[in-house]
PDB file of C-alpha atoms in Angstrom:
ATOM      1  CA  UNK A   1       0.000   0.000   0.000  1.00 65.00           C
ATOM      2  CA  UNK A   2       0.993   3.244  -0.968  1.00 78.00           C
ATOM      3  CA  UNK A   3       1.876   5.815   2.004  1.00 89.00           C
ATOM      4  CA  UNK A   4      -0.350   9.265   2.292  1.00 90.00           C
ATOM      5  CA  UNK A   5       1.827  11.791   0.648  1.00 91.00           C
ATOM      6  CA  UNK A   6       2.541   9.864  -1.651  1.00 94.00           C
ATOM      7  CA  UNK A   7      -0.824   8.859  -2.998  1.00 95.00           C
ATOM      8  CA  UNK A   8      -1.680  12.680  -2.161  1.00 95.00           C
ATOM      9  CA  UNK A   9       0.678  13.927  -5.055  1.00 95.00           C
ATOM     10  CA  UNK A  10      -0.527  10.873  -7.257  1.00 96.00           C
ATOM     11  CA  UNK A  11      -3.854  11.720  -7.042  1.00 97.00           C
ATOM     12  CA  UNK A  12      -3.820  15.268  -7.441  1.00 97.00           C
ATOM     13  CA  UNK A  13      -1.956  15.148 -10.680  1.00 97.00           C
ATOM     14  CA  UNK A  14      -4.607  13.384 -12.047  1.00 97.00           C
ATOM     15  CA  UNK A  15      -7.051  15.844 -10.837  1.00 97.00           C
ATOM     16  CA  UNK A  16      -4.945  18.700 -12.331  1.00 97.00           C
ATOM     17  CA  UNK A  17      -5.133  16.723 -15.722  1.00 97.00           C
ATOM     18  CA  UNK A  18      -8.647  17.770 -16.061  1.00 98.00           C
ATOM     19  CA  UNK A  19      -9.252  20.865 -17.868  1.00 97.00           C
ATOM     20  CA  UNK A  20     -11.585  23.490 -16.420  1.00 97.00           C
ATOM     21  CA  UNK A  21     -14.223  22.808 -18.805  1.00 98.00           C
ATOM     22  CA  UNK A  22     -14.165  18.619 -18.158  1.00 98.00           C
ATOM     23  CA  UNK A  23     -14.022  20.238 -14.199  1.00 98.00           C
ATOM     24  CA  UNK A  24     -17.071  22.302 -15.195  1.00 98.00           C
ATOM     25  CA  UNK A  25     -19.012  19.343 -16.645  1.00 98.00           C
ATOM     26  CA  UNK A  26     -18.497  16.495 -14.192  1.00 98.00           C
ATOM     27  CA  UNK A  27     -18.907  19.043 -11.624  1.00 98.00           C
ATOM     28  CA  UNK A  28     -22.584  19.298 -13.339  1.00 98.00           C
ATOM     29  CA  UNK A  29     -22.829  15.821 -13.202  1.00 98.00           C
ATOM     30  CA  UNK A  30     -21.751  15.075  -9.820  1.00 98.00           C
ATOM     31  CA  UNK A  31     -24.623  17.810  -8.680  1.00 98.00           C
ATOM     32  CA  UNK A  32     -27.132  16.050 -10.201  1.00 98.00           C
ATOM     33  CA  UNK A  33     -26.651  13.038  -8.852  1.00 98.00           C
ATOM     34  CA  UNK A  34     -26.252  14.879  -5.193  1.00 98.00           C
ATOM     35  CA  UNK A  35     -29.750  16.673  -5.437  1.00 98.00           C
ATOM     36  CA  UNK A  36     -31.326  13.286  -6.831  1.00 98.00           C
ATOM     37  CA  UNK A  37     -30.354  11.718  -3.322  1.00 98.00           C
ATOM     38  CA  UNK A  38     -33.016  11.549  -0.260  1.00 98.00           C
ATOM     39  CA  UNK A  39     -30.488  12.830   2.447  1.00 98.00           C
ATOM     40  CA  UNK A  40     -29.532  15.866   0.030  1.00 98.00           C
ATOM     41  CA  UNK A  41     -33.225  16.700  -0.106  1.00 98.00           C
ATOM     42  CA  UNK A  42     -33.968  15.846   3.613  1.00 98.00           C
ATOM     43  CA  UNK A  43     -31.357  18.487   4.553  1.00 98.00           C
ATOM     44  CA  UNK A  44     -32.438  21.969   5.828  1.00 98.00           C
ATOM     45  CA  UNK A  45     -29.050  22.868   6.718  1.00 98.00           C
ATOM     46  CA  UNK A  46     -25.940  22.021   4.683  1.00 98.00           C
ATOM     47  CA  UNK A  47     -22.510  22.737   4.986  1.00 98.00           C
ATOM     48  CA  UNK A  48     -20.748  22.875   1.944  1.00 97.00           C
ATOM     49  CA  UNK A  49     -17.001  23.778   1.247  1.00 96.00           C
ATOM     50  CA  UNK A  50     -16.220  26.504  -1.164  1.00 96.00           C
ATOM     51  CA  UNK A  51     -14.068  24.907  -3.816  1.00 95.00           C
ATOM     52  CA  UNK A  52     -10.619  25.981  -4.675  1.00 93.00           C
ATOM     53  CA  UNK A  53      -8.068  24.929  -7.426  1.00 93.00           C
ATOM     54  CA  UNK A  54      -9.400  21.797  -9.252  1.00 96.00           C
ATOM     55  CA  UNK A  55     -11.994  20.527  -6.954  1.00 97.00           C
ATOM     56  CA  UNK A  56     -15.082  19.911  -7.538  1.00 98.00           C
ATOM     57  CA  UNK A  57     -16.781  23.022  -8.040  1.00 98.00           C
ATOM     58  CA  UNK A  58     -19.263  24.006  -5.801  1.00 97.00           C
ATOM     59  CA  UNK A  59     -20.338  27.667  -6.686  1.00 95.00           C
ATOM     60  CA  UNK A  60     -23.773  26.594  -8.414  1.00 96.00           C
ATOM     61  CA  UNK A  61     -24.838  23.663  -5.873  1.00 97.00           C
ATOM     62  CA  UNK A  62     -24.740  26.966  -3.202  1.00 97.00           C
ATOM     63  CA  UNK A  63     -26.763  28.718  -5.492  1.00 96.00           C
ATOM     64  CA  UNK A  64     -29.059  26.094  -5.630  1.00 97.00           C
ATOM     65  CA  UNK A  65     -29.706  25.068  -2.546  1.00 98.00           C
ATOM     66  CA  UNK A  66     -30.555  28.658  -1.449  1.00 97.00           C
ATOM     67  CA  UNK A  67     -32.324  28.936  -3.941  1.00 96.00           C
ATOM     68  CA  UNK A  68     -34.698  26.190  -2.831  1.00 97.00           C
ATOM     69  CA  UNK A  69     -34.648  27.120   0.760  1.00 97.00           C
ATOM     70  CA  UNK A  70     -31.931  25.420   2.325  1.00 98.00           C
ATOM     71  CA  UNK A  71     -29.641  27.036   4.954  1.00 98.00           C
ATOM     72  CA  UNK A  72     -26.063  27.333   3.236  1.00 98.00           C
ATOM     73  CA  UNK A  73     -23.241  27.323   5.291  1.00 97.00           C
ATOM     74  CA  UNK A  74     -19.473  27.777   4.579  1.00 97.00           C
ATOM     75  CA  UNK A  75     -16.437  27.751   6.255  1.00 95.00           C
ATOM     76  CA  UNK A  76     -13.335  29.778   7.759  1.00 94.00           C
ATOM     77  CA  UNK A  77      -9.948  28.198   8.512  1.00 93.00           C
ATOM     78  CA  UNK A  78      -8.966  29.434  11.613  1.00 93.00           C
ATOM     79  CA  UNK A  79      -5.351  28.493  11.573  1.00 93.00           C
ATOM     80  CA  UNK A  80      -4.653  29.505  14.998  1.00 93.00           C
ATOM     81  CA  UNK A  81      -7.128  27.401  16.384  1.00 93.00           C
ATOM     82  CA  UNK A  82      -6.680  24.826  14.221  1.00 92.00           C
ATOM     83  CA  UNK A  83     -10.205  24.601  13.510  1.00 93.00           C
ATOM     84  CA  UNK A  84     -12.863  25.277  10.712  1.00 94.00           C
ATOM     85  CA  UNK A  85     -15.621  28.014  11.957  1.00 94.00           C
ATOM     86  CA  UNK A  86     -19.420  28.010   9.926  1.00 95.00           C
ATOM     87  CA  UNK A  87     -20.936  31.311   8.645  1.00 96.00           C
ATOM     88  CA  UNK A  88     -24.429  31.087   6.684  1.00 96.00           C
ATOM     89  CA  UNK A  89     -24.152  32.008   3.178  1.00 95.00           C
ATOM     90  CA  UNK A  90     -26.823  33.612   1.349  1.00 94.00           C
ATOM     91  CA  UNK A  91     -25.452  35.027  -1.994  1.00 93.00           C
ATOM     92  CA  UNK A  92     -22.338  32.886  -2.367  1.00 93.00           C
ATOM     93  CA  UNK A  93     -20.891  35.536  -5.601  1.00 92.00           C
ATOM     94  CA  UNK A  94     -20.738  38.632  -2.597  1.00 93.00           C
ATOM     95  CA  UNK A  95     -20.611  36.615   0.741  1.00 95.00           C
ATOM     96  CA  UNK A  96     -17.401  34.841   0.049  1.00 95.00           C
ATOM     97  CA  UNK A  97     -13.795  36.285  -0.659  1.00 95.00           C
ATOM     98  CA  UNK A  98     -10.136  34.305  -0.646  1.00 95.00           C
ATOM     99  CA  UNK A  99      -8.920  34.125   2.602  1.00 94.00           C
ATOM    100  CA  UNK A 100      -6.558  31.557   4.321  1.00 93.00           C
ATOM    101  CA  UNK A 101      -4.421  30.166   1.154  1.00 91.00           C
ATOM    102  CA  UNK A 102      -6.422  31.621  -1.346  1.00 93.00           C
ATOM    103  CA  UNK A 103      -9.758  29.364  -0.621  1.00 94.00           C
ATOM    104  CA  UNK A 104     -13.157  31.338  -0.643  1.00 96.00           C
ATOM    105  CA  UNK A 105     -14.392  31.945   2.692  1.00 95.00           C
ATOM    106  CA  UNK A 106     -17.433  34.163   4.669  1.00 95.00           C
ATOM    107  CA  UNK A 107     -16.377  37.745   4.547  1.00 92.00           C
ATOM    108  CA  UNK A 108     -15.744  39.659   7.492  1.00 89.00           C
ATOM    109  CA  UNK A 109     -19.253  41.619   7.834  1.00 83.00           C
ATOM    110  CA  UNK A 110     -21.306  38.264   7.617  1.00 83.00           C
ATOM    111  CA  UNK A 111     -18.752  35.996   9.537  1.00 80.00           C
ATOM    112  CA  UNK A 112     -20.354  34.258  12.946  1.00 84.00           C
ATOM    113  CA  UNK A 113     -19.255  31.272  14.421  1.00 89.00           C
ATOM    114  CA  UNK A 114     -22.136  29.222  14.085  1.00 92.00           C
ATOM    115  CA  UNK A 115     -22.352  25.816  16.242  1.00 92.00           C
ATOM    116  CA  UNK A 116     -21.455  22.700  13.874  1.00 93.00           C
ATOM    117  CA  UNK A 117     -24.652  20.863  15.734  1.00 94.00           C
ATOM    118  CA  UNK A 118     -26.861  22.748  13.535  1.00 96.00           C
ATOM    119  CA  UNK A 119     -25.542  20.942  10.318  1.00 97.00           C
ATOM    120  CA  UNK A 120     -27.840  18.455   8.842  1.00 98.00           C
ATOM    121  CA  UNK A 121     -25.443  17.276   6.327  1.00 98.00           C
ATOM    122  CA  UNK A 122     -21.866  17.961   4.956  1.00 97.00           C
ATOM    123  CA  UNK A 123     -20.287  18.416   1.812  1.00 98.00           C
ATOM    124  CA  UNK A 124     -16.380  17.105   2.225  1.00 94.00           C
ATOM    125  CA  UNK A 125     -13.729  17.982  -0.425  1.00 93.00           C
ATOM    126  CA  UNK A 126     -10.893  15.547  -0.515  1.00 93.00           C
ATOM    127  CA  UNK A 127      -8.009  14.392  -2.206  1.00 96.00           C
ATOM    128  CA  UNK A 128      -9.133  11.074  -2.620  1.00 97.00           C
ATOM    129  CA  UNK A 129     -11.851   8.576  -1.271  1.00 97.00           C
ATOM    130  CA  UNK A 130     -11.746   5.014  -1.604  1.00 97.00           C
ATOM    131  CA  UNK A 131     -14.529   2.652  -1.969  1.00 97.00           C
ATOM    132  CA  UNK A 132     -14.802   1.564   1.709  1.00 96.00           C
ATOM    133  CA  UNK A 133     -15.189   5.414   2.677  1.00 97.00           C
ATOM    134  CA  UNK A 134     -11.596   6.086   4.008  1.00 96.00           C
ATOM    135  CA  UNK A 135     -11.070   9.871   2.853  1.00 95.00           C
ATOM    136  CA  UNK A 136      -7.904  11.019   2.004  1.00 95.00           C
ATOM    137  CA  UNK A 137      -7.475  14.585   2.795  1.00 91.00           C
ATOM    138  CA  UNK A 138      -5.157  17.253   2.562  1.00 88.00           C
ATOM    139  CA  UNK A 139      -3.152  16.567   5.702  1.00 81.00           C
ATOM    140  CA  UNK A 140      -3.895  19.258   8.140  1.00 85.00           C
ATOM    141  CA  UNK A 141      -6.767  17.238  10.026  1.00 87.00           C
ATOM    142  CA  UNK A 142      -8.818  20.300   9.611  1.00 91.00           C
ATOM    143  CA  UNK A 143     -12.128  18.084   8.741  1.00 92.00           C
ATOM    144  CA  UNK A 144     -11.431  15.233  10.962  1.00 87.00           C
ATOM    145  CA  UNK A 145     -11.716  17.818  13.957  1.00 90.00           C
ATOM    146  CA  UNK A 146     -15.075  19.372  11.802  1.00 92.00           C
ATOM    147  CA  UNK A 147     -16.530  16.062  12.348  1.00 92.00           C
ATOM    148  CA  UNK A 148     -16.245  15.405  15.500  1.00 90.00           C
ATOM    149  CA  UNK A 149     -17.501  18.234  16.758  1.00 91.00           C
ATOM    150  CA  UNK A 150     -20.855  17.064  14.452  1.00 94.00           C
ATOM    151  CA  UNK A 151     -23.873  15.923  15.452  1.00 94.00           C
ATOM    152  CA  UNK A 152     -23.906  11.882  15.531  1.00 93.00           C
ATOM    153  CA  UNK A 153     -26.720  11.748  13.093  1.00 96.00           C
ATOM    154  CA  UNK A 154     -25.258  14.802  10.485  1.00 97.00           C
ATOM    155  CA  UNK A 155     -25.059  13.104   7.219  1.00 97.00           C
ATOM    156  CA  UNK A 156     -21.240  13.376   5.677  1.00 97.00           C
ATOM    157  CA  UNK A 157     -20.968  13.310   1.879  1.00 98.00           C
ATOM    158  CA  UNK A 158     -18.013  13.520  -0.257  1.00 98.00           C
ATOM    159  CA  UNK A 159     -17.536  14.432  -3.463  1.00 98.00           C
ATOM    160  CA  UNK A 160     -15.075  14.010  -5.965  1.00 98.00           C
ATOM    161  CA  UNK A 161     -14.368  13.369  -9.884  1.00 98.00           C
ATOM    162  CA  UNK A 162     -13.594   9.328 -10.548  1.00 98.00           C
ATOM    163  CA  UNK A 163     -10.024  10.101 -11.357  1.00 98.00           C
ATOM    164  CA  UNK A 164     -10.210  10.756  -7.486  1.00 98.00           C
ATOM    165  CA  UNK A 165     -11.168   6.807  -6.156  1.00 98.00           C
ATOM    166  CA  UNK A 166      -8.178   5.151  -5.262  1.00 96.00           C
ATOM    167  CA  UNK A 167      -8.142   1.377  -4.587  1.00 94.00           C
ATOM    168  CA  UNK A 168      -7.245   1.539  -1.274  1.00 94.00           C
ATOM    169  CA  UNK A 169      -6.661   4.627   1.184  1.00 94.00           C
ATOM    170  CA  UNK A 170      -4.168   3.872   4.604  1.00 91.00           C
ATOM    171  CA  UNK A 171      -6.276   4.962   7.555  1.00 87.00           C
ATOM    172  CA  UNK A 172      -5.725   5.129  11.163  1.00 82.00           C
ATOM    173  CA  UNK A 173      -8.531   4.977  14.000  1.00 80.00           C
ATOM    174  CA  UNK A 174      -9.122   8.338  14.123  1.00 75.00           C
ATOM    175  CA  UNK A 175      -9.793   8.902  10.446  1.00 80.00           C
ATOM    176  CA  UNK A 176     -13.728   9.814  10.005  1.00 86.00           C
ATOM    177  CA  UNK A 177     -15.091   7.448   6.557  1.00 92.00           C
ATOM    178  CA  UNK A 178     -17.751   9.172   4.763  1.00 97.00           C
ATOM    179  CA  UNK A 179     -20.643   7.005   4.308  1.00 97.00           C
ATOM    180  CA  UNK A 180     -21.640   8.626   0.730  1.00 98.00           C
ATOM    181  CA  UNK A 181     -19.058   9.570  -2.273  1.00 98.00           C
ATOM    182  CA  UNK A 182     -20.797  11.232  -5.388  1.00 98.00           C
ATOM    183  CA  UNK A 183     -18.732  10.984  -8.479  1.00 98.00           C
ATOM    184  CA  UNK A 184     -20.067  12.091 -12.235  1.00 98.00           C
ATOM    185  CA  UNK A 185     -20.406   8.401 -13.067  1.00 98.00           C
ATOM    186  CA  UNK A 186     -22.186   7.195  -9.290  1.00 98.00           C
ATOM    187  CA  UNK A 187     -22.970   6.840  -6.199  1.00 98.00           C
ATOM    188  CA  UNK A 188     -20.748   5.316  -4.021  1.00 98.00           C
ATOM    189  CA  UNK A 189     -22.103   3.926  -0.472  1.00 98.00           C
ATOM    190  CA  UNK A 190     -20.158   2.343   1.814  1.00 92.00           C
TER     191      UNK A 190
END
């Protein structure tokens, strides 16, 4: 078995292999698929991640989903604490601007630290996923600790292109698996 940085920088080159426009599509794809499934539409309040570089992007699923009523939250990376913090979104083009490496977070005027028990269900980028759930991040832990600070019955969804299941991800015990990976091509439960 491969170790973690390692099939980090394997993975991600395949991911930067995809043009924006084959991005742009699957992304479509992998959206439909999400709002087909009965914990997506279940959910009054989601969490979903702001994408940034090649994931999958996320701009129009926030659109969407406040659109249709949902609650729409994003997050902050507070590096000091070593912790992600949840601000509602409600117009995703004005209410989020780069902040800690670049990645699109809640702007200062709308920024509150809103309690991660209020989270129905949660929209995980990754690196990688494999089939038995095991997500491989991006090293810093900053989801693991997003998770457990989650309710127990929060749903956790991942998504990702295909290029992004590996065969087999190392994990430890306090690695969190995500139950539900959406890819353009299916749905993955494990």
């Amino acid at each position: 078995m491969m170790d973690k940085a390692t099939l980090r920088k394997e993975i991600l080159q395949k991911r930067e292999t995809l043009t924006r426009e084959e991005r742009r599509e699957k992304s479509a794809m992998i959206m439909e698929r999400l709002l087909a499934l009965p914990e997506y539409q279940a959910a009054r309040s989601v969490f979903i991640y702001a994408d940034f570089r090649s994931e999958v992007m996320t701009r129009d699923l926030i659109a969407h989903a406040i659109k249709h009523g949902k609650r729409v939250l994003a997050s902050r990376t507070l590096v000091s604490e070593k912790r992600l913090a949840l601000a509602d979104i409600l117009d995703p083009e004005r209410d989020l601007v780069p902040g800690y490496m670049g990645i699109p977070e809640p702007r200062d005027g709308i920024f509150r630290d809103i309690p991660c028990e209020e989270v129905d269900l949660v929209l995980t980028p990754c690196v990688g996923y494999d089939e038995k759930g095991n997500r491989l991040g991006y090293g810093a832990g900053y989801y693991d600790r997003l998770f457990e600070s989650m309710r127990e019955d929060a749903i956790r969804i991942g998504l990702a292109f295909e290029v992004q299941i590996a065969l087999d991800i190392p994990s430890e015990n306090h690695d969190v698996k995500i139950p539900i990976i959406v890819t353009e091509d299916r749905v993955i439960r494990t």
